[in-house]
């Protein structure tokens, strides 16, 4: 399938961010899928919480979601699918002014843009609120 090569770099962080941000939806999809079990998502969480390499667990979860009828697997849950927000064109100030919230452990690519009156989301993997950074 070639997915493991993708997971060696940014793909791993993107897919781990998808699990963090969409865990309940993924669990529901797994329960209604052919296996009827959310174990593959729990395996990803367990490995990530233990600080291990999540590549194998993410590969299994991705494949199970695909086998359940979702051709995009984990890639269908990403929030930004290759967005380039944050790049500055020439002539634009490089002062760091825009706020963004990131993975508290710096292990995945999850991010969240602040929204009026919305609470900062929590990382479902380690339980902390996302960390605040300036771009």
XYZ file of N, CA and C in Angstrom, residues 17-112:
288
model
N -2.600 13.680 14.804
C -3.438 14.851 15.082
C -4.904 14.544 14.779
N -5.150 13.786 13.713
C -6.529 13.414 13.371
C -7.140 12.556 14.471
N -6.356 11.633 15.027
C -6.852 10.796 16.124
C -7.152 11.672 17.332
N -6.269 12.604 17.636
C -6.453 13.484 18.792
C -7.712 14.332 18.642
N -7.886 14.931 17.483
C -8.993 15.866 17.279
C -10.339 15.192 17.019
N -10.323 13.962 16.508
C -11.572 13.313 16.083
C -11.747 11.931 16.720
N -11.216 11.756 17.920
C -11.217 10.440 18.559
C -12.610 9.839 18.683
N -13.577 10.598 19.146
C -14.922 10.031 19.341
C -15.552 9.616 18.016
N -15.359 10.411 16.991
C -15.883 10.067 15.667
C -15.210 8.803 15.122
N -13.901 8.689 15.328
C -13.169 7.497 14.892
C -13.655 6.274 15.660
N -13.835 6.418 16.966
C -14.342 5.295 17.777
C -15.709 4.836 17.268
N -16.577 5.787 16.982
C -17.911 5.453 16.480
C -17.824 4.728 15.142
N -16.961 5.216 14.250
C -16.784 4.567 12.948
C -16.232 3.154 13.106
N -15.327 2.962 14.053
C -14.784 1.614 14.290
C -15.861 0.682 14.841
N -16.675 1.175 15.772
C -17.726 0.327 16.358
C -18.753 -0.091 15.306
N -19.016 0.790 14.339
C -20.002 0.458 13.310
C -19.372 -0.234 12.104
N -18.073 -0.425 12.120
C -17.365 -1.069 11.012
C -17.360 -2.577 11.132
N -16.618 -3.240 10.249
C -16.614 -4.704 10.207
C -16.095 -5.367 11.482
N -15.157 -4.731 12.176
C -14.620 -5.327 13.403
C -15.500 -5.068 14.612
N -16.276 -3.979 14.573
C -17.156 -3.635 15.681
C -16.414 -3.327 16.965
N -15.164 -2.911 16.862
C -14.308 -2.764 18.027
C -13.464 -1.500 17.889
N -13.364 -0.722 18.960
C -12.542 0.486 18.916
C -11.116 0.236 19.390
N -10.742 -1.021 19.504
C -9.401 -1.397 19.954
C -8.263 -0.767 19.176
N -8.337 -0.671 17.839
C -7.225 -0.059 17.101
C -6.974 1.407 17.492
N -8.014 2.149 17.811
C -7.822 3.529 18.264
C -7.181 3.541 19.649
N -7.616 2.620 20.505
C -7.041 2.527 21.842
C -5.562 2.130 21.781
N -5.198 1.300 20.795
C -3.791 0.927 20.620
C -2.938 2.148 20.288
N -3.450 3.012 19.411
C -2.729 4.245 19.064
C -2.544 5.100 20.319
N -3.614 5.273 21.090
C -3.538 6.078 22.305
C -2.531 5.513 23.292
N -2.555 4.212 23.469
C -1.653 3.566 24.420
C -0.191 3.776 24.034
N 0.123 3.551 22.770
C 1.504 3.717 22.301
C 1.927 5.178 22.426
N 1.044 6.102 22.036
C 1.378 7.526 22.106
C 1.587 7.979 23.549
N 0.735 7.513 24.453
C 0.863 7.903 25.863
C 2.145 7.366 26.478
N 2.581 6.196 26.003
C 3.808 5.589 26.513
C 5.057 6.173 25.856
N 4.859 7.090 24.892
C 6.000 7.717 24.232
C 6.636 6.860 23.162
N 5.930 5.807 22.730
C 6.467 4.912 21.716
C 6.259 5.430 20.303
N 6.753 4.659 19.357
C 6.605 4.997 17.942
C 5.224 4.533 17.487
N 4.418 5.460 17.045
C 3.028 5.178 16.715
C 2.811 4.706 15.281
N 3.872 4.572 14.492
C 3.724 4.255 13.068
C 2.912 2.976 12.844
N 3.268 1.899 13.508
C 2.572 0.625 13.286
C 1.101 0.712 13.697
N 0.835 1.310 14.855
C -0.552 1.418 15.332
C -1.382 2.312 14.411
N -0.798 3.409 13.918
C -1.517 4.285 12.985
C -1.780 3.583 11.658
N -0.817 2.780 11.204
C -0.975 2.041 9.948
C -2.134 1.054 10.056
N -2.218 0.342 11.186
C -3.307 -0.612 11.401
C -4.643 0.114 11.459
N -4.721 1.197 12.223
C -5.966 1.955 12.342
C -6.396 2.498 10.979
N -5.473 3.041 10.233
C -5.759 3.577 8.898
C -6.326 2.473 7.988
N -5.689 1.307 7.999
C -6.121 0.190 7.158
C -7.499 -0.328 7.564
N -7.777 -0.377 8.857
C -9.078 -0.859 9.330
C -10.186 0.106 8.921
N -9.919 1.402 9.024
C -10.919 2.384 8.583
C -11.178 2.254 7.085
N -10.122 2.018 6.312
C -10.288 1.828 4.874
C -11.080 0.554 4.591
N -10.770 -0.510 5.306
C -11.482 -1.779 5.111
C -12.958 -1.650 5.479
N -13.267 -0.701 6.376
C -14.642 -0.474 6.784
C -15.426 0.379 5.792
N -14.806 0.747 4.677
C -15.521 1.470 3.636
C -15.131 2.928 3.477
N -14.166 3.404 4.246
C -13.713 4.790 4.111
C -12.389 4.791 3.354
N -12.405 5.100 2.057
C -11.176 5.014 1.272
C -10.063 5.953 1.746
N -10.421 7.022 2.449
C -9.392 7.939 2.937
C -8.813 7.529 4.283
N -9.452 6.602 4.970
C -8.939 6.179 6.269
C -8.756 7.366 7.201
N -7.629 7.407 7.919
C -7.357 8.511 8.837
C -7.212 9.842 8.119
N -6.802 9.808 6.869
C -6.596 11.052 6.130
C -7.897 11.820 5.928
N -9.024 11.147 6.030
C -10.310 11.811 5.893
C -10.718 12.607 7.117
N -10.005 12.433 8.225
C -10.341 13.138 9.459
C -9.494 14.382 9.684
N -8.491 14.618 8.854
C -7.610 15.760 9.105
C -8.373 17.056 8.952
N -7.976 18.040 9.726
C -8.668 19.325 9.760
C -8.266 20.267 8.643
N -7.093 20.083 8.077
C -6.586 21.092 7.176
C -6.014 20.572 5.874
N -5.939 19.303 5.654
C -5.569 18.679 4.383
C -4.630 19.518 3.517
N -3.461 19.812 4.031
C -2.449 20.493 3.245
C -2.572 22.000 3.189
N -3.284 22.605 4.105
C -3.429 24.059 4.092
C -2.077 24.724 4.296
N -1.925 25.907 3.765
C -0.651 26.610 3.882
C -0.768 27.858 4.736
N -1.746 27.949 5.556
C -1.934 29.120 6.404
C -0.689 29.340 7.257
N -0.290 30.576 7.377
C 0.865 30.885 8.197
C 2.093 31.244 7.376
N 2.120 30.958 6.098
C 3.241 31.358 5.270
C 3.112 32.838 4.978
N 4.230 33.545 5.040
C 4.191 34.991 4.821
C 4.785 35.344 3.470
N 4.037 36.042 2.636
C 4.596 36.506 1.371
C 5.623 37.612 1.611
N 6.461 37.855 0.624
C 7.464 38.910 0.723
C 6.798 40.240 1.011
N 7.406 41.033 1.887
C 6.876 42.351 2.200
C 5.919 42.379 3.375
N 5.552 41.240 3.889
C 4.646 41.175 5.037
C 5.497 41.058 6.295
N 5.114 41.754 7.328
C 5.870 41.757 8.577
C 6.075 40.342 9.102
N 7.246 40.109 9.645
C 7.515 38.790 10.226
C 7.286 38.788 11.735
N 6.685 39.864 12.253
C 6.372 39.914 13.681
C 5.384 38.793 14.013
N 5.674 38.106 15.091
C 4.811 36.994 15.487
C 3.603 37.552 16.217
N 2.471 37.547 15.563
C 1.287 38.151 16.157
C 0.089 37.216 16.200
N -0.017 36.290 15.272
C -1.200 35.438 15.211
C -1.070 34.286 16.204
N -2.140 34.067 16.970
C -2.148 32.983 17.957
C -2.621 31.684 17.324
N -2.040 30.616 17.779
C -2.459 29.270 17.386
C -2.217 28.370 18.592
N -3.008 27.329 18.719
C -2.833 26.354 19.788
C -2.369 25.052 19.163
N -1.336 24.442 19.769
C -0.686 23.269 19.195
C -0.694 22.094 20.168
N -0.315 20.943 19.646
C -0.193 19.742 20.473
C 0.669 20.063 21.695
N 0.196 19.774 22.912
C 0.959 20.126 24.108
C 2.283 19.380 24.224
N 2.364 18.205 23.629
C 3.601 17.424 23.704
C 4.489 17.619 22.485
N 3.977 18.310 21.476
C 4.753 18.514 20.260
C 4.947 17.240 19.452
N 4.073 16.254 19.641
C 4.218 14.966 18.961
C 3.374 14.855 17.706
N 2.328 15.666 17.592
C 1.478 15.564 16.415
C 1.283 16.939 15.791
N 0.611 16.967 14.676
C 0.441 18.208 13.925
C -0.880 18.908 14.212
N -1.558 18.507 15.263
C -2.851 19.135 15.557
C -2.654 20.605 15.877
N -3.572 21.414 15.368
C -3.589 22.818 15.715
C -5.030 23.293 15.799
N -5.219 24.434 16.442
C -6.549 25.017 16.577
C -6.393 26.528 16.581
